[in-house]
Tab-separated table of C-alpha atoms in Angstrom:
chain	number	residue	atom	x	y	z
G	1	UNK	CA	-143.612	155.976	-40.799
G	2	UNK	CA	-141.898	156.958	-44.082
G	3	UNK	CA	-140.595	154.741	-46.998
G	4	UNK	CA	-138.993	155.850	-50.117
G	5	UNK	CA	-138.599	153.373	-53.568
G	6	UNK	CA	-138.227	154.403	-57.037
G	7	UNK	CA	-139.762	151.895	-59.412
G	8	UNK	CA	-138.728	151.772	-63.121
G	9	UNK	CA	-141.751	151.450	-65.485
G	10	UNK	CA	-140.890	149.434	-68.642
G	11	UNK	CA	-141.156	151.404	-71.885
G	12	UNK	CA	-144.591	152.105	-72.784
G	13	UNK	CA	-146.042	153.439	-76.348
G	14	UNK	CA	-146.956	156.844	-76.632
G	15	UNK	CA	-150.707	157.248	-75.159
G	16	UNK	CA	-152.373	156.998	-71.928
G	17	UNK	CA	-151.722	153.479	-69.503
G	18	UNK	CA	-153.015	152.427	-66.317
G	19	UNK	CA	-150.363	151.766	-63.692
G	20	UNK	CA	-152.238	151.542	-60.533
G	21	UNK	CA	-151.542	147.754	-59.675
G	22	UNK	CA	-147.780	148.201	-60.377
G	23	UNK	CA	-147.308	151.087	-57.898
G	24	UNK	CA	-149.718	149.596	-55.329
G	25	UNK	CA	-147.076	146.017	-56.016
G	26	UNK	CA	-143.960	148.278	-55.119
G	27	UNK	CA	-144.885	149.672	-51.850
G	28	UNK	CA	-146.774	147.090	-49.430
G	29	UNK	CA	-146.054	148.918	-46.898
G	30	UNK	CA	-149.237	150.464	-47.762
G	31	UNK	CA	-150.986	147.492	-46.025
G	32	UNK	CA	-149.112	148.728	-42.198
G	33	UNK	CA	-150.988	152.372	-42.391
G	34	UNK	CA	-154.415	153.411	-40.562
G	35	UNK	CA	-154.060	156.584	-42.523
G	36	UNK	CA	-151.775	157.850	-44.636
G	37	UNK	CA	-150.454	159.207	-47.672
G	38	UNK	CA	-149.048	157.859	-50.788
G	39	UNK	CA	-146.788	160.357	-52.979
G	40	UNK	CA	-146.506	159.043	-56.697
G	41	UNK	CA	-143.748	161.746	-58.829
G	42	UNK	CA	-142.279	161.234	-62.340
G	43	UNK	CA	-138.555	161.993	-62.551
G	44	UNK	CA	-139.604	163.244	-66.043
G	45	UNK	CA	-139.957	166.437	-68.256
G	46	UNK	CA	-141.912	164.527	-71.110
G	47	UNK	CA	-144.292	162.055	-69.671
G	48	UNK	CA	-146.376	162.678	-66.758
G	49	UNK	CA	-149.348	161.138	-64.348
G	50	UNK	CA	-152.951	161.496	-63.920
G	51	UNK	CA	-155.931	159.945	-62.175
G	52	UNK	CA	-159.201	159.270	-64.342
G	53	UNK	CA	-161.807	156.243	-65.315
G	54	UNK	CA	-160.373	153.305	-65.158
G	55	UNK	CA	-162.595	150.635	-67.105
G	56	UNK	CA	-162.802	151.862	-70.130
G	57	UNK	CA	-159.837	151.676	-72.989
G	58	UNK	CA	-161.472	154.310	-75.432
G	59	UNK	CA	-161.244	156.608	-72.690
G	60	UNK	CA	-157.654	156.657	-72.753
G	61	UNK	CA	-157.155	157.125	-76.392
G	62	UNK	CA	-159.839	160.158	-76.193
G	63	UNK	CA	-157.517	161.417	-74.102
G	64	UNK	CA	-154.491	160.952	-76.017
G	65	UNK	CA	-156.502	162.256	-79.277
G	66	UNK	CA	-157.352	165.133	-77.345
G	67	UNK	CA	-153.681	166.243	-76.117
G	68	UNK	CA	-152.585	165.813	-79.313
G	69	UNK	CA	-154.936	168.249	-80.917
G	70	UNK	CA	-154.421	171.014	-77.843
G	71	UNK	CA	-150.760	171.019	-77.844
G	72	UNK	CA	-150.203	169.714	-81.382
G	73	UNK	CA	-146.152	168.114	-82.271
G	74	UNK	CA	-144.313	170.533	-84.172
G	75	UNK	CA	-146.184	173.405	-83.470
G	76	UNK	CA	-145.202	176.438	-85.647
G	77	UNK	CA	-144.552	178.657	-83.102
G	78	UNK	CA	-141.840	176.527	-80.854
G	79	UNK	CA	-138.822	177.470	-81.242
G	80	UNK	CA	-137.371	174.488	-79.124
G	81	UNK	CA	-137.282	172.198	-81.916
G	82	UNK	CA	-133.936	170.453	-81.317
G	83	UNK	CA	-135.070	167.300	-80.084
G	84	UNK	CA	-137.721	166.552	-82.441
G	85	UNK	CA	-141.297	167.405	-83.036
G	86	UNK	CA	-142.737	165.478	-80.067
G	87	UNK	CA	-140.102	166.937	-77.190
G	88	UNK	CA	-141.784	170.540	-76.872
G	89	UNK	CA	-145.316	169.451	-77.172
G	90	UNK	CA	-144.575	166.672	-74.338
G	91	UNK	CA	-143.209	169.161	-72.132
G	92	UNK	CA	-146.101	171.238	-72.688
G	93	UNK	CA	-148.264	168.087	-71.743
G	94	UNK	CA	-146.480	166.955	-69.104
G	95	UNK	CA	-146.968	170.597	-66.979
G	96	UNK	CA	-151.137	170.649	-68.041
G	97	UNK	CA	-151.101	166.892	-66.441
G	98	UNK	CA	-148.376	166.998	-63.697
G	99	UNK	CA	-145.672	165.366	-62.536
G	100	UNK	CA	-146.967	164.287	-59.423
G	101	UNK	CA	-150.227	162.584	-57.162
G	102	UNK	CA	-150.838	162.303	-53.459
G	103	UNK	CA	-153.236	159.729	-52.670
G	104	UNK	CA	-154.673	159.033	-50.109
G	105	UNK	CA	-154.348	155.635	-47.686
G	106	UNK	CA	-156.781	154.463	-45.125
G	107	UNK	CA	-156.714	150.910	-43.747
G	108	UNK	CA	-153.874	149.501	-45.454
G	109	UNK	CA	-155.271	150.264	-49.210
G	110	UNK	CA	-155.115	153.243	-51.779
G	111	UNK	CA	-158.644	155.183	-50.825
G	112	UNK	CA	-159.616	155.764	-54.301
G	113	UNK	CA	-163.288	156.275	-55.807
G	114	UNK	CA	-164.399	153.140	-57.831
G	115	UNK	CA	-163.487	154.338	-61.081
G	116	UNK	CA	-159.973	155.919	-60.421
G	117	UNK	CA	-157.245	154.594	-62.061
G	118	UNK	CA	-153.252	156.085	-62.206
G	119	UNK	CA	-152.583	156.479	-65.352
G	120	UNK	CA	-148.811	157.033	-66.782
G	121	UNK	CA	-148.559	159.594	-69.785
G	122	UNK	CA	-146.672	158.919	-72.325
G	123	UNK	CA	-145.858	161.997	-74.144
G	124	UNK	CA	-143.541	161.403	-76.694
G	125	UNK	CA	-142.940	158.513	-79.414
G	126	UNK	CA	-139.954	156.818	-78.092
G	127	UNK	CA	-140.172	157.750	-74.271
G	128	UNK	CA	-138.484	154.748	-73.110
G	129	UNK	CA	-138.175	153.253	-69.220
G	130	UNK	CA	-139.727	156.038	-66.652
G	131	UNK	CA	-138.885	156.193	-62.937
G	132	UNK	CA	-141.099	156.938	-60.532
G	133	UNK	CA	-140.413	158.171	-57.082
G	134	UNK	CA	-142.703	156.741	-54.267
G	135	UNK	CA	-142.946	157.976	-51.146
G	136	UNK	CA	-145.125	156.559	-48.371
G	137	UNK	CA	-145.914	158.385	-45.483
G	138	UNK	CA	-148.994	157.958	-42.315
G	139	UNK	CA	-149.389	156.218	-39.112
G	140	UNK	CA	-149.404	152.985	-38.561
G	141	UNK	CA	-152.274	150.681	-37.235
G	142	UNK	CA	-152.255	150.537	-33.426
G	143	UNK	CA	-151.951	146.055	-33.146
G	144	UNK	CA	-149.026	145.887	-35.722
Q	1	UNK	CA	-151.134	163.764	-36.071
Q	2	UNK	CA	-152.992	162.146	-38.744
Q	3	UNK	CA	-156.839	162.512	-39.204
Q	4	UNK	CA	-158.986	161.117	-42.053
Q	5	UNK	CA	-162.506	162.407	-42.608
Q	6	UNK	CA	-164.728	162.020	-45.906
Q	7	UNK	CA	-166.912	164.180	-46.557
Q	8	UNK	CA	-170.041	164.278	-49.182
Q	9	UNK	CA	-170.784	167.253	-50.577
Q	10	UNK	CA	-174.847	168.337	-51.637
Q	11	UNK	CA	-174.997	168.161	-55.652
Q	12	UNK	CA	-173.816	171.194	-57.545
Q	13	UNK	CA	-175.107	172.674	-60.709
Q	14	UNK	CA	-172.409	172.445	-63.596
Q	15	UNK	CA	-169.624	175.126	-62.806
Q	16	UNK	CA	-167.742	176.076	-60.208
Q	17	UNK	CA	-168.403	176.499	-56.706
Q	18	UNK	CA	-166.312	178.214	-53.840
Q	19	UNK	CA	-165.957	175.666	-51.147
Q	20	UNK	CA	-163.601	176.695	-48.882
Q	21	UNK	CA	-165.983	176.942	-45.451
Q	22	UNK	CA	-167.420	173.760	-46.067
Q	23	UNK	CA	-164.028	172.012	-45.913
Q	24	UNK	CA	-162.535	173.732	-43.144
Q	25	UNK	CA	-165.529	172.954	-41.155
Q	26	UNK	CA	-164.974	169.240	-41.760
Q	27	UNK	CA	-161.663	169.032	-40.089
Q	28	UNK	CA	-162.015	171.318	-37.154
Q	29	UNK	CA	-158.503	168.850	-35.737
Q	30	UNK	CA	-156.676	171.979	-37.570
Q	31	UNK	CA	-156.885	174.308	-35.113
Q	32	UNK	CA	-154.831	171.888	-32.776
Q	33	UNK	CA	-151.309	172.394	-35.299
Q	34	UNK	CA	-148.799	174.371	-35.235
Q	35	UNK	CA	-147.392	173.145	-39.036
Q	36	UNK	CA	-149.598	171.153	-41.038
Q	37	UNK	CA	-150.524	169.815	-44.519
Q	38	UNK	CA	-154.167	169.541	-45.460
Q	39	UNK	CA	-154.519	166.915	-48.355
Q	40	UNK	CA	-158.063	167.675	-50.214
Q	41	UNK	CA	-158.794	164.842	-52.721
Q	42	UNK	CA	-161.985	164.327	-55.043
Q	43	UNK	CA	-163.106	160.693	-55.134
Q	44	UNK	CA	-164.405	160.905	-58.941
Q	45	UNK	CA	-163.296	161.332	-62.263
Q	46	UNK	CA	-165.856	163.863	-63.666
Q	47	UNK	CA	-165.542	166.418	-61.280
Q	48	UNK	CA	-161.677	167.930	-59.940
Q	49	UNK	CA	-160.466	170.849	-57.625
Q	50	UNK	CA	-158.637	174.097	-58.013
Q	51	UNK	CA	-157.457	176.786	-56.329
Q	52	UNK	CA	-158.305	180.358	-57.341
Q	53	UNK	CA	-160.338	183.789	-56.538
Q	54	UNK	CA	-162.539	183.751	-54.128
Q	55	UNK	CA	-164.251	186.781	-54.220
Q	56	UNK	CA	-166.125	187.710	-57.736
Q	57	UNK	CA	-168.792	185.374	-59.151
Q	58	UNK	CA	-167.656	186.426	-63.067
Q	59	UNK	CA	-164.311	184.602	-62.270
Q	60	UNK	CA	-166.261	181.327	-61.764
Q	61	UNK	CA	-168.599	181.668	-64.261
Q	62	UNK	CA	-165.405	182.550	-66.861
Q	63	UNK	CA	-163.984	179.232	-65.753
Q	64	UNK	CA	-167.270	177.341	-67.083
Q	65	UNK	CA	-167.065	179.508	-70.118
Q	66	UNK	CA	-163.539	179.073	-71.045
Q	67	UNK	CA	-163.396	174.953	-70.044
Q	68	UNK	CA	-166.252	174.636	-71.836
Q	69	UNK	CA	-164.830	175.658	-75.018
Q	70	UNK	CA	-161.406	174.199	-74.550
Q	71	UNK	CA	-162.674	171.054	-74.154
Q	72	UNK	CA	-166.139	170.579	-76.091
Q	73	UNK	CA	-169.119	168.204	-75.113
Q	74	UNK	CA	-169.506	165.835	-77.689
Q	75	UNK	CA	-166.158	166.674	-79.804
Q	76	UNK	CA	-166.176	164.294	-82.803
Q	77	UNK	CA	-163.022	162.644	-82.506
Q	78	UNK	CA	-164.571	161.267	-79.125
Q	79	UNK	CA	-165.007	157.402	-78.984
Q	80	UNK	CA	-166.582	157.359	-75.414
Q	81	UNK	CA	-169.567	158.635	-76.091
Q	82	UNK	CA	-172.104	155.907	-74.471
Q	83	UNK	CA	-172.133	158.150	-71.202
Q	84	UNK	CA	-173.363	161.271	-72.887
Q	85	UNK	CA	-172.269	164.030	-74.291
Q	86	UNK	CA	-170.443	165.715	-71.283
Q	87	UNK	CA	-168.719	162.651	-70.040
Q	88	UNK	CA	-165.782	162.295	-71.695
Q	89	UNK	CA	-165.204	166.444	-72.109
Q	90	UNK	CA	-165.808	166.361	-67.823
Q	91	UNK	CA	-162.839	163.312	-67.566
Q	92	UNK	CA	-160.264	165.964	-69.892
Q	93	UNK	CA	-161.172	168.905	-67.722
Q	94	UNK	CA	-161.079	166.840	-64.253
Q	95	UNK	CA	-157.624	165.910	-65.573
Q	96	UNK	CA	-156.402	169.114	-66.408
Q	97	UNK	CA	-157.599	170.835	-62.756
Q	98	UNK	CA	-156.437	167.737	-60.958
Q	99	UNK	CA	-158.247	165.820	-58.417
Q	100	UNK	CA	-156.338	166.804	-55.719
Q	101	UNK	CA	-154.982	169.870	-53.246
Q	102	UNK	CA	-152.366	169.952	-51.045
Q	103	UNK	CA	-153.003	172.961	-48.269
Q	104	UNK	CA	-150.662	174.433	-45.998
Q	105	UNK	CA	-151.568	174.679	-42.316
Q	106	UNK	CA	-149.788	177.179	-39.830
Q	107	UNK	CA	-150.999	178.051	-36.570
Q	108	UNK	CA	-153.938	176.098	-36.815
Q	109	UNK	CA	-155.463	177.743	-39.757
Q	110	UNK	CA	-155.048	177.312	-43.650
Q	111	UNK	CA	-152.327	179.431	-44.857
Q	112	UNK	CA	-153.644	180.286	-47.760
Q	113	UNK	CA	-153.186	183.952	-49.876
Q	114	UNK	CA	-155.961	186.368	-49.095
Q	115	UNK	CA	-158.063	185.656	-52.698
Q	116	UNK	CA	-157.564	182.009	-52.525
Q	117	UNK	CA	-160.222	180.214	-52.120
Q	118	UNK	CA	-161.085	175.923	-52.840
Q	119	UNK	CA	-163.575	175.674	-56.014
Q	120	UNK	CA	-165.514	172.622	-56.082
Q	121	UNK	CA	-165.352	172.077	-60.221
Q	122	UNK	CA	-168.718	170.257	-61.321
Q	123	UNK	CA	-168.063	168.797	-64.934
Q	124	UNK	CA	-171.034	167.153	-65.658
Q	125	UNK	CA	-174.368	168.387	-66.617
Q	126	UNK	CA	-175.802	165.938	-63.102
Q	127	UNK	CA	-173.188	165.363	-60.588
Q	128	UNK	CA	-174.928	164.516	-58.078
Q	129	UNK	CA	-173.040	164.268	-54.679
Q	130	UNK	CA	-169.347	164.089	-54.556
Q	131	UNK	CA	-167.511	163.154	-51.472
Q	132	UNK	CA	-163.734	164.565	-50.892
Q	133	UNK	CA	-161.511	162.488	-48.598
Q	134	UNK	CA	-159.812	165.178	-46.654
Q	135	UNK	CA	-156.200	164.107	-44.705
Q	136	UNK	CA	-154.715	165.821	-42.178
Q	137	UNK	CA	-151.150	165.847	-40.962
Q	138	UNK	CA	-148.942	168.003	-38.907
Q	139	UNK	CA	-147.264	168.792	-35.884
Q	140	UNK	CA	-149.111	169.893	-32.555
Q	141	UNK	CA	-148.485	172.955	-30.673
Q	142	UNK	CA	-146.644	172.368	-27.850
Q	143	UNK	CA	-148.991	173.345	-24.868
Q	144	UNK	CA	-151.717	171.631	-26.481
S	1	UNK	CA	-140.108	166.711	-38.413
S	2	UNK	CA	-142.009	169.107	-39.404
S	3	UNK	CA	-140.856	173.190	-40.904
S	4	UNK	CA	-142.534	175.946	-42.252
S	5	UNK	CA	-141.159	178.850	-44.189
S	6	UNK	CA	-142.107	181.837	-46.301
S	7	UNK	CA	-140.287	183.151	-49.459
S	8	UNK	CA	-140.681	186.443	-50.851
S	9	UNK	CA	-139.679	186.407	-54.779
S	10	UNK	CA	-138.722	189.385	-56.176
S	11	UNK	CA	-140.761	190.852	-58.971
S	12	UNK	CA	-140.638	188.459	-62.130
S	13	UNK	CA	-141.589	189.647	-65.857
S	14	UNK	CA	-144.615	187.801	-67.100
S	15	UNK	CA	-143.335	184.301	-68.272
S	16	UNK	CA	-141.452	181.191	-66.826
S	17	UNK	CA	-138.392	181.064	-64.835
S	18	UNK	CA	-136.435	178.826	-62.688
S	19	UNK	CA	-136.495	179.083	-59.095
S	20	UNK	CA	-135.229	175.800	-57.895
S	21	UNK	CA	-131.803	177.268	-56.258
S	22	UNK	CA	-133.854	179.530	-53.993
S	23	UNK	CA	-136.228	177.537	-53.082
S	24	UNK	CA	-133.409	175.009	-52.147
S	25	UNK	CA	-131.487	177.869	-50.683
S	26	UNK	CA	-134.398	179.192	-48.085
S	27	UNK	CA	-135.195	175.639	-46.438
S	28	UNK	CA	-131.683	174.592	-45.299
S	29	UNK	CA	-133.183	171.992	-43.054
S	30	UNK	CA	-133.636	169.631	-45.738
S	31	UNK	CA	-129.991	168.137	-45.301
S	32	UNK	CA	-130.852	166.806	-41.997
S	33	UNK	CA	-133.892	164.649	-43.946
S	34	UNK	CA	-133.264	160.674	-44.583
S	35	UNK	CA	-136.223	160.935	-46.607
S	36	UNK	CA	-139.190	163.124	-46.612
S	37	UNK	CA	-141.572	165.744	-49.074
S	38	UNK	CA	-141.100	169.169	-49.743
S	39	UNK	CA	-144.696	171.404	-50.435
S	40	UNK	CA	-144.168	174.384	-52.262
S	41	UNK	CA	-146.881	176.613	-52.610
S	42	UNK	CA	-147.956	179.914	-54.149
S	43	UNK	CA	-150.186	181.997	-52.442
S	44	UNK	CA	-151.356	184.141	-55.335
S	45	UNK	CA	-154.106	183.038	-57.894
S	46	UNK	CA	-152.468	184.586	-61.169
S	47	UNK	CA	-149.449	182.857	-60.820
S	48	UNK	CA	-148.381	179.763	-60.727
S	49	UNK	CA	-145.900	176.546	-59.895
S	50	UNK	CA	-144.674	173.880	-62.675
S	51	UNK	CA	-141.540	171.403	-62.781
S	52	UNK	CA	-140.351	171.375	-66.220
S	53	UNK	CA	-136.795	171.207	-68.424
S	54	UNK	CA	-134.182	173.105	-66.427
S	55	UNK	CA	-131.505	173.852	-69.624
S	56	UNK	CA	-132.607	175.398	-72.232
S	57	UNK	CA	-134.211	178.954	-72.132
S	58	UNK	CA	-136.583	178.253	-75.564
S	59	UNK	CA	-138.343	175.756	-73.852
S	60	UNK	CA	-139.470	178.373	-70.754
S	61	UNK	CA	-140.205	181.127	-74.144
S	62	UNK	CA	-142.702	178.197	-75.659
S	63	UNK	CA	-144.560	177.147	-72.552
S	64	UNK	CA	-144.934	181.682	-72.358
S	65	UNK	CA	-145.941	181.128	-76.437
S	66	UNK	CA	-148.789	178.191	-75.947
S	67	UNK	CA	-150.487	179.476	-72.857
S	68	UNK	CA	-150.864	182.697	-74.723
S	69	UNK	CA	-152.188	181.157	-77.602
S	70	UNK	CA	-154.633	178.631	-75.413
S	71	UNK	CA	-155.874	181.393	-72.803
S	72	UNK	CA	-155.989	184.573	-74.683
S	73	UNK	CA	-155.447	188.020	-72.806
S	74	UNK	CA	-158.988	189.896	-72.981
S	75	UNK	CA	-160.904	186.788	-74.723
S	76	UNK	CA	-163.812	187.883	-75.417
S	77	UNK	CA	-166.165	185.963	-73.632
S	78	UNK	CA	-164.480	186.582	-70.180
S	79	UNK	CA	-167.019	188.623	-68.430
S	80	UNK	CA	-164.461	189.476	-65.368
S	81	UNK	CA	-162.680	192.346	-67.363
S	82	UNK	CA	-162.327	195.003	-64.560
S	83	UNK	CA	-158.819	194.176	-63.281
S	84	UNK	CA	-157.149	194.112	-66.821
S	85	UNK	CA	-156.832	192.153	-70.065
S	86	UNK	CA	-154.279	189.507	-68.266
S	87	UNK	CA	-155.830	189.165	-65.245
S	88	UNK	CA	-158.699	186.716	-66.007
S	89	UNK	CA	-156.552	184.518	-68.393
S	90	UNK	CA	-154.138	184.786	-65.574
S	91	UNK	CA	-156.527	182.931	-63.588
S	92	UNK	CA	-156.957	180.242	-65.538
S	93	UNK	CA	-153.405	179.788	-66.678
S	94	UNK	CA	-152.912	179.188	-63.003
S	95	UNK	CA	-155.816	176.671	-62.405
S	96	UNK	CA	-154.023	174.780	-65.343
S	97	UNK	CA	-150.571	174.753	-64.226
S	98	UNK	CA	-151.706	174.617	-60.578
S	99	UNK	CA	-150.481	176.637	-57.211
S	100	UNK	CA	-148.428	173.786	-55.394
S	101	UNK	CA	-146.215	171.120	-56.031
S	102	UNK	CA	-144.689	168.617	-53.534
S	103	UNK	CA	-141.026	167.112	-54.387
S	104	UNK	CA	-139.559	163.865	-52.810
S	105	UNK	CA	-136.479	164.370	-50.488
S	106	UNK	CA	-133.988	162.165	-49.991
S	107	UNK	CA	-130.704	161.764	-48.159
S	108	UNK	CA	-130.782	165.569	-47.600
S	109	UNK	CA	-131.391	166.628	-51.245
S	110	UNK	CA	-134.558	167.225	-53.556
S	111	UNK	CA	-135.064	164.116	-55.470
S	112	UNK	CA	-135.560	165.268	-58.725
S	113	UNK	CA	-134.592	163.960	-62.290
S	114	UNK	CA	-131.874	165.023	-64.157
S	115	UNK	CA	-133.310	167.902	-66.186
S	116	UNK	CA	-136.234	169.068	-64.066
S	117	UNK	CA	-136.340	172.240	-62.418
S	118	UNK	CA	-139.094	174.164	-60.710
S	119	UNK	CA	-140.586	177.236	-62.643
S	120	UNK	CA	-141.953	180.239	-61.541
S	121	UNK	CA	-144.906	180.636	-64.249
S	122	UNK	CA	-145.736	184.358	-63.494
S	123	UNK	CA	-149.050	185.402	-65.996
S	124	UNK	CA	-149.627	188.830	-65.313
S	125	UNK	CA	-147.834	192.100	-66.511
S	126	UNK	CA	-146.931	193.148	-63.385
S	127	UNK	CA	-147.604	190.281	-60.761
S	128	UNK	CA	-144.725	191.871	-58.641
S	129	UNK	CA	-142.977	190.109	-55.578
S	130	UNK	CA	-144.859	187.070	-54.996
S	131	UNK	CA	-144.799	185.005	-51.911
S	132	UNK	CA	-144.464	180.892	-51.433
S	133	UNK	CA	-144.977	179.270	-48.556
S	134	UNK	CA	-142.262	176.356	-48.230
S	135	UNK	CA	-143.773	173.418	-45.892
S	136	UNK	CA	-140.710	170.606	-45.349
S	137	UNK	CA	-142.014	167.467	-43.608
S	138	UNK	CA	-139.454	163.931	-43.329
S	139	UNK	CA	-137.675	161.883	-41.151
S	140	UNK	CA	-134.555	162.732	-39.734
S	141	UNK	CA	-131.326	160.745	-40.450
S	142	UNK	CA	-130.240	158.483	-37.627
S	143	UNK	CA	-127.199	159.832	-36.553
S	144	UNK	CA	-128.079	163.671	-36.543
């Protein structure tokens, strides 16, 4: 079986989000597959995706205090400045993060660890809507 | 074919640890495909996987040495701090290595460059066990 | 369906450059694909695979500018010296950046954003011809 949506995330603030329930919401499809794999990529050069703990809120602004100080905006040395202080640093972000998780699906659910969480990474001030590309792919269970 | 398998792994000091026999041994299914895809996924958010040399012990120790001061335990900015001091420095560098590899399979082995090898990456101080869900895909050889 | 391919690149300087038209170019079999993934891999461990902005040649200079700057050649501490001053930073450049990434197909192209393109991050000196291995999995349109 494969299935292919793109889902357009509303603009989010610059800083770390969870998204997991809204991409599990656009592909129940999920729910036909004994095993399988769910491909979650960012049509992006500025914001990105990442899996980590997904209770606590100060653990998403540690991360966004952290980015900021390793790849800080308006670094001297950039030269691709054109686009405003937080364009280079995001793409900079984006690559150290990724554009893209496989996850994987057993059962009909997302078989994540207990504290995993998607999050979406906003890199720059005024990102604005993001797409995401999701693309579903496994083998579906025997009785459906 | 599809095949799902998880697979706990003993604890692991803090550092980095080669891994590669353990997970082929999990999933012997690979020697049945021609083409394949072996997805390799850590079920946590303090501990991540890379690929990289698998053949001098300084190359994994650097890694501790350099993550380690990239990404300090108990920076000050910090807020999430109630886990100890390596827990929110382990959820930066488990983010930055990924959770997650996607393997090649050909002729029912990993295709994989002669110094590349799967490093188990143990961010905090006591890990304990971690368990990787490992999924296999692919196509069959023919007289199989 | 299910294809496997390898891609020799010629020799790169040390930096980032865009390889999306040949790796495009050497799986032609992605045109017959309703919707499926494409994995591209590198099979070296001092190299490396990002996505990032596809126009403008500063950006690819400043991601060659801040890896410099955040994994020094010959840091000090790095205890795995033999092979050269870039060769250990190399290494964990490419842990950061990572040796794979998998791209959504659909309707017979690579489903990609607007501006992103797929770099070749080479981080040694002389890395030479490095080799990918291209691994094309889908689901054939209906009338092929």
């Amino acid at each position: 079986m494969w299935h292919s949506t793109d889902l357009t995330l509303r603009p989010h603030p610059r800083g770390f989000h969870l998204i997991t329930h809204e991409v599990q919401a656009a592909v129940p499809q999920l729910r036909t597959l004994r095993v399988g794999l769910l491909h979650v990529f960012i049509r992006h050069t500025s914001a990105s995706l990442t899996l980590s703990e997904n209770a606590s809120p100060d653990v998403r602004r540690d991360f966004e205090t952290y980015f900021n100080h390793a790849v800080p905006d308006g670094w001297p040395p950039f030269e691709h400045t054109l686009e405003g202080d937080d364009d280079m640093a995001a793409h900079i972000k984006a690559a150290l993060l990724g554009p893209a998780l496989t996850l994987p699906v057993r059962d009909g659910r997302l078989h994540l660890g207990t504290w995993q969480g998607v999050y979406l990474c906003e890199h720059r001030d005024r990102g604005g809507p993001r797409t995401l590309t999701l693309t579903l792919t496994g083998e579906t269970a025997r009785n459906d």
